[in-house]
Amino acid sequence: MTYTPKVLPSSQSFEELVTDNSVYVDKTGIILNLLNRNDPGPYFLARPRRFGKTVLIDTLENIFQGDRESFEGLEISKPEHNFKWTPYPVIRINMNQVEPYPEFFDESLTTRLGACAKSHEIDISLLAPMTALSTLIENLSAKHADSLTASSGILHKPQKNVVLLIDEYDFPLLDKIHDSAQCELIRIKLRNFYSAVKGSYKHLKLTFITGVTKFQQVSLFSSLNTVIDLTLDSKFSEICGFTEKEILDYYEPNLEEAIPKLISSGDLPPEATVDMLMKV
Protein backbone atom coordinates (compact mmCIF):
# COMPACT_ATOMS: atom_id res chain seq x y z
CA MET A 1 0.00 0.00 0.00
CA THR A 2 1.46 3.37 -1.03
CA TYR A 3 1.42 6.13 1.60
CA THR A 4 -0.19 9.32 0.35
CA PRO A 5 1.33 12.44 1.91
CA LYS A 6 -1.03 14.86 3.59
CA VAL A 7 -2.03 17.95 1.66
CA LEU A 8 0.12 21.04 2.05
CA PRO A 9 -1.80 23.71 4.02
CA SER A 10 -3.77 26.17 1.90
CA SER A 11 -5.83 27.70 4.70
CA GLN A 12 -5.30 29.68 7.90
CA SER A 13 -8.36 28.08 9.47
CA PHE A 14 -7.57 25.54 12.19
CA GLU A 15 -10.81 23.66 11.58
CA GLU A 16 -10.12 23.33 7.84
CA LEU A 17 -6.55 22.20 8.45
CA VAL A 18 -7.61 19.34 10.71
CA THR A 19 -10.57 18.21 8.60
CA ASP A 20 -9.24 18.31 5.00
CA ASN A 21 -6.18 16.06 5.52
CA SER A 22 -3.78 19.03 5.58
CA VAL A 23 -0.49 18.91 7.44
CA TYR A 24 -1.06 20.47 10.87
CA VAL A 25 1.98 20.95 13.08
CA ASP A 26 0.65 20.40 16.59
CA LYS A 27 1.38 23.44 18.77
CA THR A 28 -1.38 22.72 21.28
CA GLY A 29 1.05 21.47 23.92
CA ILE A 30 2.75 24.88 23.99
CA ILE A 31 -0.63 26.62 23.97
CA LEU A 32 -1.69 24.46 26.92
CA ASN A 33 1.40 25.55 28.86
CA LEU A 34 0.33 29.16 28.29
CA LEU A 35 -3.27 28.55 29.35
CA ASN A 36 -2.17 26.66 32.47
CA ARG A 37 -0.55 29.85 33.75
CA ASN A 38 -4.08 31.10 34.51
CA ASP A 39 -2.91 34.64 33.80
CA PRO A 40 -5.34 36.71 31.68
CA GLY A 41 -2.50 38.75 30.16
CA PRO A 42 -2.71 40.68 27.95
CA TYR A 43 -0.14 38.67 26.00
CA PHE A 44 1.68 39.96 22.95
CA LEU A 45 3.56 37.97 20.31
CA ALA A 46 5.52 39.49 17.44
CA ARG A 47 6.43 37.37 14.43
CA PRO A 48 7.05 38.11 10.72
CA ARG A 49 4.24 37.84 8.21
CA ARG A 50 3.32 34.32 7.04
CA PHE A 51 4.68 32.85 10.25
CA GLY A 52 1.52 31.18 11.57
CA LYS A 53 0.12 33.93 13.80
CA THR A 54 -3.37 33.74 12.30
CA VAL A 55 -3.48 29.95 12.64
CA LEU A 56 -2.48 30.40 16.29
CA ILE A 57 -5.29 32.91 16.86
CA ASP A 58 -7.74 30.59 15.10
CA THR A 59 -6.60 27.66 17.25
CA LEU A 60 -7.13 29.70 20.42
CA GLU A 61 -10.60 30.68 19.24
CA ASN A 62 -11.56 27.03 18.67
CA ILE A 63 -10.18 26.03 22.08
CA PHE A 64 -12.22 28.66 23.91
CA GLN A 65 -15.33 27.80 21.95
CA GLY A 66 -15.05 24.36 23.53
CA ASP A 67 -14.55 22.61 20.18
CA ARG A 68 -13.11 19.44 21.70
CA GLU A 69 -13.86 17.18 18.73
CA SER A 70 -11.60 19.15 16.37
CA PHE A 71 -8.62 18.57 18.69
CA GLU A 72 -8.92 14.80 18.86
CA GLY A 73 -5.45 13.24 18.64
CA LEU A 74 -3.64 16.49 19.42
CA GLU A 75 -1.57 17.07 22.56
CA ILE A 76 -4.11 19.24 24.37
CA SER A 77 -6.76 16.51 24.15
CA LYS A 78 -4.68 13.81 25.88
CA PRO A 79 -6.43 12.53 29.03
CA GLU A 80 -3.45 13.20 31.27
CA HIS A 81 -3.82 16.95 30.73
CA ASN A 82 -7.45 16.92 31.90
CA PHE A 83 -8.13 20.14 29.99
CA LYS A 84 -11.56 21.62 30.70
CA TRP A 85 -13.32 22.36 27.40
CA THR A 86 -15.48 25.08 28.90
CA PRO A 87 -16.87 27.42 26.20
CA TYR A 88 -16.36 31.17 26.64
CA PRO A 89 -17.53 34.12 24.55
CA VAL A 90 -14.78 35.09 22.12
CA ILE A 91 -14.17 38.45 20.45
CA ARG A 92 -11.81 38.10 17.52
CA ILE A 93 -10.55 41.12 15.61
CA ASN A 94 -8.38 40.76 12.50
CA MET A 95 -6.89 44.20 12.03
CA ASN A 96 -5.66 43.29 8.54
CA GLN A 97 -9.33 43.30 7.52
CA VAL A 98 -9.81 46.91 8.66
CA GLU A 99 -9.42 49.73 6.13
CA PRO A 100 -6.02 51.34 6.85
CA TYR A 101 -7.14 54.81 5.71
CA PRO A 102 -7.93 57.40 8.42
CA GLU A 103 -11.17 58.50 6.74
CA PHE A 104 -12.53 54.92 6.58
CA PHE A 105 -10.86 53.38 9.63
CA ASP A 106 -13.58 54.01 12.26
CA GLU A 107 -16.44 52.82 10.08
CA SER A 108 -14.56 49.73 8.94
CA LEU A 109 -13.55 48.74 12.48
CA THR A 110 -17.05 49.37 13.82
CA THR A 111 -18.43 47.14 11.06
CA ARG A 112 -16.11 44.33 12.12
CA LEU A 113 -17.07 44.73 15.78
CA GLY A 114 -20.73 44.90 14.81
CA ALA A 115 -20.51 41.60 12.96
CA CYS A 116 -18.95 39.99 16.04
CA ALA A 117 -21.63 41.50 18.29
CA LYS A 118 -24.39 40.31 15.98
CA SER A 119 -23.07 36.74 16.15
CA HIS A 120 -23.58 36.99 19.93
CA GLU A 121 -27.00 38.66 19.49
CA ILE A 122 -25.77 41.97 20.90
CA ASP A 123 -26.45 45.37 19.35
CA ILE A 124 -23.62 47.93 19.34
CA SER A 125 -24.72 49.86 16.28
CA LEU A 126 -23.99 53.60 16.08
CA LEU A 127 -21.18 53.38 18.64
CA ALA A 128 -17.61 54.59 18.02
CA PRO A 129 -14.97 51.79 17.94
CA MET A 130 -13.61 52.40 21.46
CA THR A 131 -17.09 52.50 23.01
CA ALA A 132 -18.24 49.60 20.83
CA LEU A 133 -15.44 47.34 22.07
CA SER A 134 -15.91 48.10 25.78
CA THR A 135 -19.70 47.78 25.44
CA LEU A 136 -19.40 44.46 23.63
CA ILE A 137 -17.03 43.06 26.26
CA GLU A 138 -19.23 44.19 29.14
CA ASN A 139 -22.44 42.86 27.56
CA LEU A 140 -20.84 39.53 26.68
CA SER A 141 -19.61 39.16 30.25
CA ALA A 142 -23.08 39.81 31.63
CA LYS A 143 -24.72 37.50 29.09
CA HIS A 144 -22.29 34.69 29.95
CA ALA A 145 -23.06 35.13 33.65
CA ASP A 146 -26.79 34.97 32.89
CA SER A 147 -26.33 31.73 30.95
CA LEU A 148 -24.43 30.18 33.84
CA THR A 149 -27.18 31.24 36.25
CA ALA A 150 -29.85 29.76 33.98
CA SER A 151 -28.04 26.41 33.69
CA SER A 152 -27.12 26.04 37.36
CA GLY A 153 -29.85 27.96 39.19
CA ILE A 154 -27.10 29.75 41.12
CA LEU A 155 -26.66 33.49 40.69
CA HIS A 156 -23.45 34.34 38.80
CA LYS A 157 -22.03 37.85 38.63
CA PRO A 158 -20.12 39.03 35.55
CA GLN A 159 -16.45 38.14 35.92
CA LYS A 160 -13.32 37.45 33.86
CA ASN A 161 -14.97 35.29 31.22
CA VAL A 162 -14.51 37.02 27.85
CA VAL A 163 -11.66 36.07 25.49
CA LEU A 164 -10.23 38.85 23.31
CA LEU A 165 -8.06 37.88 20.34
CA ILE A 166 -6.49 40.62 18.18
CA ASP A 167 -4.54 39.52 15.11
CA GLU A 168 -2.04 41.80 13.30
CA TYR A 169 -2.75 44.71 15.65
CA ASP A 170 -0.22 46.89 13.80
CA PHE A 171 -1.37 46.26 10.21
CA PRO A 172 -3.02 49.69 9.73
CA LEU A 173 0.17 51.42 10.94
CA LEU A 174 2.51 49.35 8.80
CA ASP A 175 0.35 49.95 5.75
CA LYS A 176 0.86 53.71 6.15
CA ILE A 177 4.42 53.63 7.51
CA HIS A 178 5.78 55.65 4.56
CA ASP A 179 3.12 58.36 4.88
CA SER A 180 3.92 60.15 8.14
CA ALA A 181 0.73 62.25 8.21
CA GLN A 182 -1.65 59.34 7.67
CA CYS A 183 0.43 57.09 9.93
CA GLU A 184 0.04 59.60 12.79
CA LEU A 185 -3.72 59.78 12.30
CA ILE A 186 -3.95 55.99 12.35
CA ARG A 187 -1.70 55.86 15.45
CA ILE A 188 -4.05 58.14 17.37
CA LYS A 189 -7.08 56.09 16.38
CA LEU A 190 -5.38 52.85 17.41
CA ARG A 191 -4.22 54.39 20.69
CA ASN A 192 -7.78 55.36 21.56
CA PHE A 193 -9.15 51.98 20.50
CA TYR A 194 -6.64 49.90 22.43
CA SER A 195 -7.14 51.98 25.56
CA ALA A 196 -10.58 50.32 25.74
CA VAL A 197 -8.82 47.02 26.40
CA LYS A 198 -7.27 48.37 29.59
CA GLY A 199 -10.66 49.57 30.80
CA SER A 200 -12.14 46.10 30.29
CA TYR A 201 -9.58 44.01 32.18
CA LYS A 202 -12.09 43.01 34.84
CA HIS A 203 -14.11 41.10 32.22
CA LEU A 204 -11.27 39.49 30.23
CA LYS A 205 -10.31 35.87 30.88
CA LEU A 206 -7.58 36.06 28.25
CA THR A 207 -6.27 38.73 25.89
CA PHE A 208 -3.88 37.61 23.15
CA ILE A 209 -2.49 40.05 20.59
CA THR A 210 -0.22 39.42 17.62
CA GLY A 211 1.72 41.75 15.37
CA VAL A 212 4.87 42.18 13.34
CA THR A 213 6.55 44.74 15.54
CA LYS A 214 6.19 46.61 18.82
CA PHE A 215 5.19 50.25 18.38
CA GLN A 216 5.94 51.92 21.70
CA GLN A 217 3.82 54.97 20.87
CA VAL A 218 0.60 52.97 20.50
CA SER A 219 -1.53 52.77 23.65
CA LEU A 220 -1.13 49.02 23.65
CA PHE A 221 2.41 49.45 24.98
CA SER A 222 2.66 53.04 26.22
CA SER A 223 -0.43 52.82 28.46
CA LEU A 224 -0.93 49.10 28.95
CA ASN A 225 2.25 48.59 30.92
CA THR A 226 1.08 45.16 32.04
CA VAL A 227 1.44 43.59 28.57
CA ILE A 228 3.29 40.27 28.79
CA ASP A 229 5.58 40.12 25.77
CA LEU A 230 6.16 36.52 24.65
CA THR A 231 8.18 37.48 21.59
CA LEU A 232 11.58 36.52 23.05
CA ASP A 233 10.34 34.17 25.78
CA SER A 234 12.17 30.87 25.21
CA LYS A 235 9.28 28.88 26.72
CA PHE A 236 7.03 29.99 23.85
CA SER A 237 9.55 30.52 21.06
CA GLU A 238 8.13 27.60 19.06
CA ILE A 239 4.45 28.55 19.40
CA CYS A 240 4.59 29.82 15.78
CA GLY A 241 6.73 28.76 12.84
CA PHE A 242 8.43 25.40 12.33
CA THR A 243 11.61 23.94 13.75
CA GLU A 244 13.81 21.71 11.57
CA LYS A 245 12.61 18.71 13.59
CA GLU A 246 8.96 19.62 12.99
CA ILE A 247 9.57 19.96 9.25
CA LEU A 248 11.08 16.47 9.16
CA ASP A 249 8.45 14.98 11.48
CA TYR A 250 5.44 16.43 9.65
CA TYR A 251 6.62 17.15 6.11
CA GLU A 252 9.12 14.38 5.25
CA PRO A 253 6.61 12.50 3.00
CA ASN A 254 5.96 15.76 1.13
CA LEU A 255 9.69 16.40 0.79
CA GLU A 256 10.25 12.87 -0.51
CA GLU A 257 7.49 13.40 -3.06
CA ALA A 258 8.99 16.75 -4.15
CA ILE A 259 12.53 15.49 -4.75
CA PRO A 260 11.92 13.70 -8.13
CA LYS A 261 10.13 16.79 -9.45
CA LEU A 262 12.99 19.06 -8.36
CA ILE A 263 15.54 16.70 -9.91
CA SER A 264 13.55 16.63 -13.15
CA SER A 265 13.39 20.45 -13.25
CA GLY A 266 17.14 20.71 -12.65
CA ASP A 267 16.74 22.43 -9.27
CA LEU A 268 18.41 19.51 -7.50
CA PRO A 269 21.17 17.10 -8.60
CA PRO A 270 20.26 13.44 -9.34
CA GLU A 271 21.73 12.25 -6.03
CA ALA A 272 19.52 14.63 -3.96
CA THR A 273 18.11 13.50 -0.61
CA VAL A 274 15.80 15.01 2.00
CA ASP A 275 18.85 16.09 4.02
CA MET A 276 20.21 17.91 0.97
CA LEU A 277 16.82 19.52 0.33
CA MET A 278 16.74 20.82 3.90
CA LYS A 279 19.99 22.68 3.24
CA VAL A 280 18.85 24.36 0.02
PDB file of C-alpha atoms in Angstrom, residues 56-151:
ATOM      1  CA  LEU A  56      -2.483  30.396  16.291  1.00  0.00           C
ATOM      2  CA  ILE A  57      -5.295  32.908  16.855  1.00  0.00           C
ATOM      3  CA  ASP A  58      -7.737  30.592  15.096  1.00  0.00           C
ATOM      4  CA  THR A  59      -6.600  27.664  17.246  1.00  0.00           C
ATOM      5  CA  LEU A  60      -7.128  29.701  20.422  1.00  0.00           C
ATOM      6  CA  GLU A  61     -10.601  30.677  19.239  1.00  0.00           C
ATOM      7  CA  ASN A  62     -11.557  27.030  18.669  1.00  0.00           C
ATOM      8  CA  ILE A  63     -10.181  26.026  22.077  1.00  0.00           C
ATOM      9  CA  PHE A  64     -12.215  28.660  23.911  1.00  0.00           C
ATOM     10  CA  GLN A  65     -15.327  27.803  21.949  1.00  0.00           C
ATOM     11  CA  GLY A  66     -15.048  24.357  23.532  1.00  0.00           C
ATOM     12  CA  ASP A  67     -14.553  22.605  20.181  1.00  0.00           C
ATOM     13  CA  ARG A  68     -13.109  19.443  21.705  1.00  0.00           C
ATOM     14  CA  GLU A  69     -13.861  17.183  18.730  1.00  0.00           C
ATOM     15  CA  SER A  70     -11.600  19.151  16.375  1.00  0.00           C
ATOM     16  CA  PHE A  71      -8.624  18.566  18.694  1.00  0.00           C
ATOM     17  CA  GLU A  72      -8.922  14.796  18.862  1.00  0.00           C
ATOM     18  CA  GLY A  73      -5.452  13.239  18.642  1.00  0.00           C
ATOM     19  CA  LEU A  74      -3.640  16.487  19.425  1.00  0.00           C
ATOM     20  CA  GLU A  75      -1.568  17.070  22.563  1.00  0.00           C
ATOM     21  CA  ILE A  76      -4.114  19.245  24.368  1.00  0.00           C
ATOM     22  CA  SER A  77      -6.761  16.506  24.151  1.00  0.00           C
ATOM     23  CA  LYS A  78      -4.678  13.810  25.875  1.00  0.00           C
ATOM     24  CA  PRO A  79      -6.435  12.531  29.029  1.00  0.00           C
ATOM     25  CA  GLU A  80      -3.446  13.201  31.272  1.00  0.00           C
ATOM     26  CA  HIS A  81      -3.817  16.947  30.727  1.00  0.00           C
ATOM     27  CA  ASN A  82      -7.446  16.923  31.897  1.00  0.00           C
ATOM     28  CA  PHE A  83      -8.129  20.136  29.995  1.00  0.00           C
ATOM     29  CA  LYS A  84     -11.556  21.622  30.699  1.00  0.00           C
ATOM     30  CA  TRP A  85     -13.316  22.362  27.400  1.00  0.00           C
ATOM     31  CA  THR A  86     -15.485  25.080  28.898  1.00  0.00           C
ATOM     32  CA  PRO A  87     -16.872  27.415  26.196  1.00  0.00           C
ATOM     33  CA  TYR A  88     -16.361  31.166  26.641  1.00  0.00           C
ATOM     34  CA  PRO A  89     -17.530  34.117  24.553  1.00  0.00           C
ATOM     35  CA  VAL A  90     -14.783  35.091  22.118  1.00  0.00           C
ATOM     36  CA  ILE A  91     -14.175  38.447  20.452  1.00  0.00           C
ATOM     37  CA  ARG A  92     -11.806  38.100  17.522  1.00  0.00           C
ATOM     38  CA  ILE A  93     -10.552  41.115  15.605  1.00  0.00           C
ATOM     39  CA  ASN A  94      -8.385  40.755  12.497  1.00  0.00           C
ATOM     40  CA  MET A  95      -6.889  44.205  12.026  1.00  0.00           C
ATOM     41  CA  ASN A  96      -5.659  43.291   8.542  1.00  0.00           C
ATOM     42  CA  GLN A  97      -9.331  43.296   7.524  1.00  0.00           C
ATOM     43  CA  VAL A  98      -9.809  46.908   8.656  1.00  0.00           C
ATOM     44  CA  GLU A  99      -9.424  49.732   6.130  1.00  0.00           C
ATOM     45  CA  PRO A 100      -6.015  51.345   6.847  1.00  0.00           C
ATOM     46  CA  TYR A 101      -7.145  54.807   5.711  1.00  0.00           C
ATOM     47  CA  PRO A 102      -7.929  57.405   8.423  1.00  0.00           C
ATOM     48  CA  GLU A 103     -11.171  58.495   6.744  1.00  0.00           C
ATOM     49  CA  PHE A 104     -12.529  54.916   6.576  1.00  0.00           C
ATOM     50  CA  PHE A 105     -10.861  53.384   9.634  1.00  0.00           C
ATOM     51  CA  ASP A 106     -13.578  54.006  12.259  1.00  0.00           C
ATOM     52  CA  GLU A 107     -16.442  52.824  10.077  1.00  0.00           C
ATOM     53  CA  SER A 108     -14.557  49.734   8.942  1.00  0.00           C
ATOM     54  CA  LEU A 109     -13.551  48.739  12.483  1.00  0.00           C
ATOM     55  CA  THR A 110     -17.048  49.368  13.816  1.00  0.00           C
ATOM     56  CA  THR A 111     -18.433  47.145  11.061  1.00  0.00           C
ATOM     57  CA  ARG A 112     -16.108  44.327  12.121  1.00  0.00           C
ATOM     58  CA  LEU A 113     -17.068  44.731  15.779  1.00  0.00           C
ATOM     59  CA  GLY A 114     -20.732  44.905  14.811  1.00  0.00           C
ATOM     60  CA  ALA A 115     -20.508  41.597  12.965  1.00  0.00           C
ATOM     61  CA  CYS A 116     -18.950  39.989  16.040  1.00  0.00           C
ATOM     62  CA  ALA A 117     -21.628  41.500  18.288  1.00  0.00           C
ATOM     63  CA  LYS A 118     -24.393  40.305  15.976  1.00  0.00           C
ATOM     64  CA  SER A 119     -23.071  36.743  16.154  1.00  0.00           C
ATOM     65  CA  HIS A 120     -23.578  36.990  19.933  1.00  0.00           C
ATOM     66  CA  GLU A 121     -27.000  38.657  19.491  1.00  0.00           C
ATOM     67  CA  ILE A 122     -25.774  41.973  20.905  1.00  0.00           C
ATOM     68  CA  ASP A 123     -26.454  45.369  19.349  1.00  0.00           C
ATOM     69  CA  ILE A 124     -23.622  47.931  19.345  1.00  0.00           C
ATOM     70  CA  SER A 125     -24.721  49.859  16.276  1.00  0.00           C
ATOM     71  CA  LEU A 126     -23.989  53.595  16.078  1.00  0.00           C
ATOM     72  CA  LEU A 127     -21.178  53.380  18.637  1.00  0.00           C
ATOM     73  CA  ALA A 128     -17.610  54.593  18.025  1.00  0.00           C
ATOM     74  CA  PRO A 129     -14.968  51.793  17.942  1.00  0.00           C
ATOM     75  CA  MET A 130     -13.610  52.404  21.463  1.00  0.00           C
ATOM     76  CA  THR A 131     -17.092  52.498  23.009  1.00  0.00           C
ATOM     77  CA  ALA A 132     -18.236  49.603  20.833  1.00  0.00           C
ATOM     78  CA  LEU A 133     -15.441  47.339  22.069  1.00  0.00           C
ATOM     79  CA  SER A 134     -15.907  48.104  25.779  1.00  0.00           C
ATOM     80  CA  THR A 135     -19.704  47.778  25.444  1.00  0.00           C
ATOM     81  CA  LEU A 136     -19.400  44.462  23.629  1.00  0.00           C
ATOM     82  CA  ILE A 137     -17.025  43.065  26.259  1.00  0.00           C
ATOM     83  CA  GLU A 138     -19.235  44.191  29.140  1.00  0.00           C
ATOM     84  CA  ASN A 139     -22.438  42.858  27.563  1.00  0.00           C
ATOM     85  CA  LEU A 140     -20.844  39.532  26.680  1.00  0.00           C
ATOM     86  CA  SER A 141     -19.615  39.158  30.253  1.00  0.00           C
ATOM     87  CA  ALA A 142     -23.083  39.814  31.633  1.00  0.00           C
ATOM     88  CA  LYS A 143     -24.720  37.502  29.089  1.00  0.00           C
ATOM     89  CA  HIS A 144     -22.294  34.689  29.945  1.00  0.00           C
ATOM     90  CA  ALA A 145     -23.055  35.134  33.655  1.00  0.00           C
ATOM     91  CA  ASP A 146     -26.791  34.974  32.895  1.00  0.00           C
ATOM     92  CA  SER A 147     -26.335  31.732  30.947  1.00  0.00           C
ATOM     93  CA  LEU A 148     -24.430  30.176  33.845  1.00  0.00           C
ATOM     94  CA  THR A 149     -27.181  31.242  36.246  1.00  0.00           C
ATOM     95  CA  ALA A 150     -29.848  29.757  33.977  1.00  0.00           C
ATOM     96  CA  SER A 151     -28.042  26.414  33.690  1.00  0.00           C
TER      97      SER A 151
END
